[in-house]
Amino acid sequence: MDGRLAYRPAELAAMVGLSAKAIYRAIERGELEAAKVANGSRLLIPAAAAEEWLVANAVVPRGAERPADQVRAGSVGRPLGEALARLDDAPDAA
């Protein structure tokens, strides 16, 4: 992103156009990795985790090829990952 090691939830939310609440929900659901710092009073999201989260939840338009390096093994088993896999495997209706 911009060379930083980690972001506060509000910073990440502003960068990706979401609410801070959406970021906190993703952390609570285990979708987004975060580290507790300052005796557990603050959360920091590693930049690499934020980038992986965005790639794992990317939506590919129908008919577009998804580059193999963007498909993460860890995305299998997640609802969005499963849905994307079904779309990738489905024969084209057109």
Tab-separated table of N, CA and C in Angstrom:
chain	number	residue	atom	x	y	z
A	1	MET	N	0.837	-1.178	0.000
A	1	MET	CA	0.000	0.000	0.000
A	1	MET	C	0.890	1.253	0.000
A	2	ASP	N	1.367	1.694	1.156
A	2	ASP	CA	2.215	2.887	1.154
A	2	ASP	C	3.520	2.692	1.908
A	3	GLY	N	3.923	1.453	2.133
A	3	GLY	CA	5.188	1.174	2.774
A	3	GLY	C	5.131	1.040	4.289
A	4	ARG	N	3.987	1.258	4.907
A	4	ARG	CA	3.870	1.118	6.357
A	4	ARG	C	3.761	-0.352	6.724
A	5	LEU	N	4.105	-0.662	7.966
A	5	LEU	CA	4.003	-2.034	8.452
A	5	LEU	C	2.594	-2.393	8.879
A	6	ALA	N	1.857	-1.422	9.437
A	6	ALA	CA	0.515	-1.709	9.963
A	6	ALA	C	-0.334	-0.447	9.944
A	7	TYR	N	-1.650	-0.665	10.060
A	7	TYR	CA	-2.623	0.431	10.039
A	7	TYR	C	-3.604	0.287	11.187
A	8	ARG	N	-4.103	1.390	11.681
A	8	ARG	CA	-5.209	1.365	12.635
A	8	ARG	C	-6.476	1.060	11.832
A	9	PRO	N	-7.489	0.465	12.467
A	9	PRO	CA	-8.721	0.142	11.733
A	9	PRO	C	-9.328	1.348	11.004
A	10	ALA	N	-9.346	2.503	11.630
A	10	ALA	CA	-9.927	3.688	10.984
A	10	ALA	C	-9.117	4.113	9.759
A	11	GLU	N	-7.795	3.967	9.826
A	11	GLU	CA	-6.952	4.311	8.680
A	11	GLU	C	-7.219	3.372	7.508
A	12	LEU	N	-7.277	2.084	7.794
A	12	LEU	CA	-7.549	1.115	6.743
A	12	LEU	C	-8.928	1.353	6.133
A	13	ALA	N	-9.898	1.629	6.989
A	13	ALA	CA	-11.256	1.892	6.499
A	13	ALA	C	-11.263	3.062	5.525
A	14	ALA	N	-10.578	4.135	5.878
A	14	ALA	CA	-10.523	5.311	5.005
A	14	ALA	C	-9.816	4.994	3.691
A	15	MET	N	-8.785	4.167	3.761
A	15	MET	CA	-8.021	3.837	2.554
A	15	MET	C	-8.828	3.005	1.570
A	16	VAL	N	-9.660	2.103	2.081
A	16	VAL	CA	-10.389	1.199	1.190
A	16	VAL	C	-11.848	1.611	0.986
A	17	GLY	N	-12.274	2.694	1.601
A	17	GLY	CA	-13.629	3.188	1.385
A	17	GLY	C	-14.700	2.455	2.163
A	18	LEU	N	-14.357	1.917	3.317
A	18	LEU	CA	-15.322	1.249	4.182
A	18	LEU	C	-15.437	2.017	5.494
A	19	SER	N	-16.395	1.617	6.305
A	19	SER	CA	-16.506	2.210	7.636
A	19	SER	C	-15.555	1.479	8.575
A	20	ALA	N	-15.173	2.147	9.640
A	20	ALA	CA	-14.334	1.501	10.655
A	20	ALA	C	-15.077	0.304	11.246
A	21	LYS	N	-16.391	0.423	11.366
A	21	LYS	CA	-17.202	-0.669	11.900
A	21	LYS	C	-17.073	-1.921	11.023
A	22	ALA	N	-17.033	-1.744	9.713
A	22	ALA	CA	-16.880	-2.880	8.799
A	22	ALA	C	-15.531	-3.559	9.005
A	23	ILE	N	-14.495	-2.773	9.264
A	23	ILE	CA	-13.173	-3.333	9.510
A	23	ILE	C	-13.179	-4.113	10.821
A	24	TYR	N	-13.771	-3.539	11.874
A	24	TYR	CA	-13.853	-4.241	13.161
A	24	TYR	C	-14.644	-5.545	13.028
A	25	ARG	N	-15.708	-5.536	12.233
A	25	ARG	CA	-16.485	-6.768	12.023
A	25	ARG	C	-15.650	-7.834	11.327
A	26	ALA	N	-14.866	-7.428	10.332
A	26	ALA	CA	-14.010	-8.386	9.628
A	26	ALA	C	-12.980	-8.988	10.584
A	27	ILE	N	-12.484	-8.181	11.506
A	27	ILE	CA	-11.535	-8.682	12.507
A	27	ILE	C	-12.240	-9.661	13.436
A	28	GLU	N	-13.437	-9.299	13.906
A	28	GLU	CA	-14.193	-10.173	14.813
A	28	GLU	C	-14.519	-11.518	14.173
A	29	ARG	N	-14.845	-11.513	12.867
A	29	ARG	CA	-15.197	-12.748	12.164
A	29	ARG	C	-13.967	-13.585	11.808
A	30	GLY	N	-12.787	-13.031	12.044
A	30	GLY	CA	-11.558	-13.758	11.726
A	30	GLY	C	-11.156	-13.650	10.266
A	31	GLU	N	-11.793	-12.767	9.511
A	31	GLU	CA	-11.460	-12.577	8.099
A	31	GLU	C	-10.204	-11.741	7.921
A	32	LEU	N	-9.973	-10.849	8.878
A	32	LEU	CA	-8.875	-9.890	8.784
A	32	LEU	C	-8.015	-10.014	10.033
A	33	GLU	N	-6.743	-10.243	9.839
A	33	GLU	CA	-5.801	-10.402	10.949
A	33	GLU	C	-5.503	-9.054	11.588
A	34	ALA	N	-5.437	-9.034	12.908
A	34	ALA	CA	-5.078	-7.823	13.639
A	34	ALA	C	-4.261	-8.208	14.858
A	35	ALA	N	-3.439	-7.287	15.325
A	35	ALA	CA	-2.612	-7.517	16.506
A	35	ALA	C	-3.017	-6.533	17.590
A	36	LYS	N	-3.142	-7.041	18.818
A	36	LYS	CA	-3.412	-6.167	19.957
A	36	LYS	C	-2.088	-5.621	20.459
A	37	VAL	N	-2.004	-4.313	20.616
A	37	VAL	CA	-0.795	-3.665	21.123
A	37	VAL	C	-1.172	-2.726	22.257
A	38	ALA	N	-0.180	-2.171	22.934
A	38	ALA	CA	-0.394	-1.242	24.044
A	38	ALA	C	-1.289	-1.873	25.111
A	39	ASN	N	-0.847	-3.026	25.627
A	39	ASN	CA	-1.605	-3.767	26.646
A	39	ASN	C	-2.997	-4.168	26.178
A	40	GLY	N	-3.154	-4.389	24.895
A	40	GLY	CA	-4.433	-4.832	24.350
A	40	GLY	C	-5.443	-3.733	24.133
A	41	SER	N	-5.034	-2.480	24.330
A	41	SER	CA	-5.992	-1.384	24.183
A	41	SER	C	-6.100	-0.870	22.749
A	42	ARG	N	-5.195	-1.277	21.877
A	42	ARG	CA	-5.210	-0.830	20.481
A	42	ARG	C	-5.085	-2.024	19.546
A	43	LEU	N	-5.661	-1.884	18.366
A	43	LEU	CA	-5.538	-2.899	17.324
A	43	LEU	C	-4.734	-2.323	16.169
A	44	LEU	N	-3.842	-3.120	15.642
A	44	LEU	CA	-3.120	-2.759	14.434
A	44	LEU	C	-3.297	-3.889	13.428
A	45	ILE	N	-3.505	-3.530	12.183
A	45	ILE	CA	-3.687	-4.496	11.106
A	45	ILE	C	-2.418	-4.480	10.261
A	46	PRO	N	-1.689	-5.594	10.225
A	46	PRO	CA	-0.489	-5.634	9.383
A	46	PRO	C	-0.837	-5.327	7.926
A	47	ALA	N	0.012	-4.553	7.270
A	47	ALA	CA	-0.238	-4.169	5.882
A	47	ALA	C	-0.394	-5.397	4.995
A	48	ALA	N	0.425	-6.411	5.231
A	48	ALA	CA	0.328	-7.634	4.413
A	48	ALA	C	-1.019	-8.322	4.614
A	49	ALA	N	-1.528	-8.330	5.844
A	49	ALA	CA	-2.831	-8.951	6.120
A	49	ALA	C	-3.944	-8.186	5.424
A	50	ALA	N	-3.851	-6.868	5.418
A	50	ALA	CA	-4.872	-6.049	4.751
A	50	ALA	C	-4.884	-6.334	3.251
A	51	GLU	N	-3.697	-6.432	2.676
A	51	GLU	CA	-3.614	-6.699	1.245
A	51	GLU	C	-4.151	-8.093	0.912
A	52	GLU	N	-3.796	-9.093	1.721
A	52	GLU	CA	-4.299	-10.450	1.506
A	52	GLU	C	-5.820	-10.494	1.615
A	53	TRP	N	-6.365	-9.770	2.580
A	53	TRP	CA	-7.814	-9.725	2.789
A	53	TRP	C	-8.506	-9.157	1.557
A	54	LEU	N	-7.953	-8.089	1.007
A	54	LEU	CA	-8.554	-7.487	-0.184
A	54	LEU	C	-8.482	-8.431	-1.379
A	55	VAL	N	-7.347	-9.092	-1.564
A	55	VAL	CA	-7.195	-10.026	-2.686
A	55	VAL	C	-8.134	-11.212	-2.512
A	56	ALA	N	-8.227	-11.727	-1.287
A	56	ALA	CA	-9.079	-12.895	-1.026
A	56	ALA	C	-10.550	-12.594	-1.267
A	57	ASN	N	-10.944	-11.351	-1.113
A	57	ASN	CA	-12.343	-10.978	-1.272
A	57	ASN	C	-12.624	-10.236	-2.572
A	58	ALA	N	-11.688	-10.291	-3.493
A	58	ALA	CA	-11.871	-9.618	-4.781
A	58	ALA	C	-12.970	-10.314	-5.583
A	59	VAL	N	-13.739	-9.533	-6.285
A	59	VAL	CA	-14.799	-10.058	-7.138
A	59	VAL	C	-14.346	-9.884	-8.582
A	60	VAL	N	-14.411	-10.958	-9.328
A	60	VAL	CA	-13.986	-10.944	-10.720
A	60	VAL	C	-15.227	-10.862	-11.597
A	61	PRO	N	-15.272	-9.906	-12.526
A	61	PRO	CA	-16.427	-9.808	-13.414
A	61	PRO	C	-16.606	-11.094	-14.217
A	62	ARG	N	-17.850	-11.422	-14.532
A	62	ARG	CA	-18.125	-12.618	-15.332
A	62	ARG	C	-17.387	-12.530	-16.659
A	63	GLY	N	-16.833	-13.648	-17.061
A	63	GLY	CA	-16.126	-13.714	-18.327
A	63	GLY	C	-14.670	-13.301	-18.238
A	64	ALA	N	-14.278	-12.681	-17.144
A	64	ALA	CA	-12.882	-12.263	-16.994
A	64	ALA	C	-12.078	-13.410	-16.402
A	65	GLU	N	-10.870	-13.533	-16.837
A	65	GLU	CA	-9.983	-14.561	-16.301
A	65	GLU	C	-9.371	-14.051	-15.012
A	66	ARG	N	-9.338	-14.884	-14.008
A	66	ARG	CA	-8.713	-14.532	-12.730
A	66	ARG	C	-7.274	-15.031	-12.757
A	67	PRO	N	-6.299	-14.132	-12.582
A	67	PRO	CA	-4.902	-14.579	-12.566
A	67	PRO	C	-4.687	-15.606	-11.467
A	68	ALA	N	-3.944	-16.655	-11.775
A	68	ALA	CA	-3.726	-17.743	-10.827
A	68	ALA	C	-3.039	-17.268	-9.560
A	69	ASP	N	-2.183	-16.222	-9.650
A	69	ASP	CA	-1.475	-15.774	-8.458
A	69	ASP	C	-2.382	-15.017	-7.499
A	70	GLN	N	-3.593	-14.672	-7.902
A	70	GLN	CA	-4.511	-13.990	-6.998
A	70	GLN	C	-5.428	-14.955	-6.260
A	71	VAL	N	-5.440	-16.212	-6.630
A	71	VAL	CA	-6.272	-17.195	-5.948
A	71	VAL	C	-5.457	-17.741	-4.791
A	72	ARG	N	-5.942	-17.535	-3.586
A	72	ARG	CA	-5.234	-17.989	-2.391
A	72	ARG	C	-5.790	-19.327	-1.944
A	73	ALA	N	-4.920	-20.184	-1.507
A	73	ALA	CA	-5.365	-21.481	-0.992
A	73	ALA	C	-6.230	-21.281	0.237
A	74	GLY	N	-5.944	-20.259	1.045
A	74	GLY	CA	-6.697	-20.005	2.267
A	74	GLY	C	-8.105	-19.507	2.019
A	75	SER	N	-8.411	-19.098	0.792
A	75	SER	CA	-9.749	-18.576	0.530
A	75	SER	C	-10.769	-19.699	0.390
A	76	VAL	N	-10.316	-20.923	0.166
A	76	VAL	CA	-11.231	-22.057	0.074
A	76	VAL	C	-11.782	-22.327	1.460
A	77	GLY	N	-13.072	-22.513	1.557
A	77	GLY	CA	-13.703	-22.738	2.856
A	77	GLY	C	-14.371	-21.486	3.384
A	78	ARG	N	-14.072	-20.366	2.809
A	78	ARG	CA	-14.744	-19.134	3.180
A	78	ARG	C	-15.925	-18.962	2.228
A	79	PRO	N	-17.014	-18.400	2.691
A	79	PRO	CA	-18.198	-18.281	1.824
A	79	PRO	C	-17.915	-17.562	0.513
A	80	LEU	N	-17.215	-16.437	0.551
A	80	LEU	CA	-16.948	-15.705	-0.671
A	80	LEU	C	-15.996	-16.494	-1.568
A	81	GLY	N	-14.987	-17.133	-0.968
A	81	GLY	CA	-14.052	-17.940	-1.740
A	81	GLY	C	-14.747	-19.095	-2.431
A	82	GLU	N	-15.677	-19.727	-1.716
A	82	GLU	CA	-16.424	-20.842	-2.304
A	82	GLU	C	-17.302	-20.365	-3.454
A	83	ALA	N	-17.940	-19.223	-3.276
A	83	ALA	CA	-18.798	-18.686	-4.330
A	83	ALA	C	-17.974	-18.339	-5.562
A	84	LEU	N	-16.802	-17.736	-5.352
A	84	LEU	CA	-15.939	-17.403	-6.485
A	84	LEU	C	-15.444	-18.665	-7.188
A	85	ALA	N	-15.133	-19.699	-6.412
A	85	ALA	CA	-14.688	-20.950	-7.015
A	85	ALA	C	-15.792	-21.559	-7.869
A	86	ARG	N	-17.051	-21.490	-7.390
A	86	ARG	CA	-18.168	-22.019	-8.173
A	86	ARG	C	-18.336	-21.227	-9.468
A	87	LEU	N	-18.161	-19.901	-9.407
A	87	LEU	CA	-18.268	-19.092	-10.605
A	87	LEU	C	-17.168	-19.431	-11.601
A	88	ASP	N	-15.946	-19.633	-11.063
A	88	ASP	CA	-14.811	-19.967	-11.943
A	88	ASP	C	-15.006	-21.320	-12.607
A	89	ASP	N	-15.639	-22.281	-11.900
A	89	ASP	CA	-15.813	-23.624	-12.406
A	89	ASP	C	-17.058	-23.789	-13.284
A	90	ALA	N	-18.000	-22.850	-13.196
A	90	ALA	CA	-19.254	-22.973	-13.931
A	90	ALA	C	-19.018	-22.721	-15.430
A	91	PRO	N	-19.668	-23.522	-16.277
A	91	PRO	CA	-19.551	-23.268	-17.717
A	91	PRO	C	-20.252	-21.955	-18.069
A	92	ASP	N	-19.701	-21.255	-19.041
A	92	ASP	CA	-20.289	-19.990	-19.461
A	92	ASP	C	-21.679	-20.199	-20.025
A	93	ALA	N	-22.623	-19.376	-19.561
A	93	ALA	CA	-24.013	-19.481	-20.010
A	93	ALA	C	-24.212	-18.811	-21.352
A	94	ALA	N	-23.286	-17.947	-21.736
A	94	ALA	CA	-23.451	-17.191	-22.979
A	94	ALA	C	-23.033	-17.959	-24.187
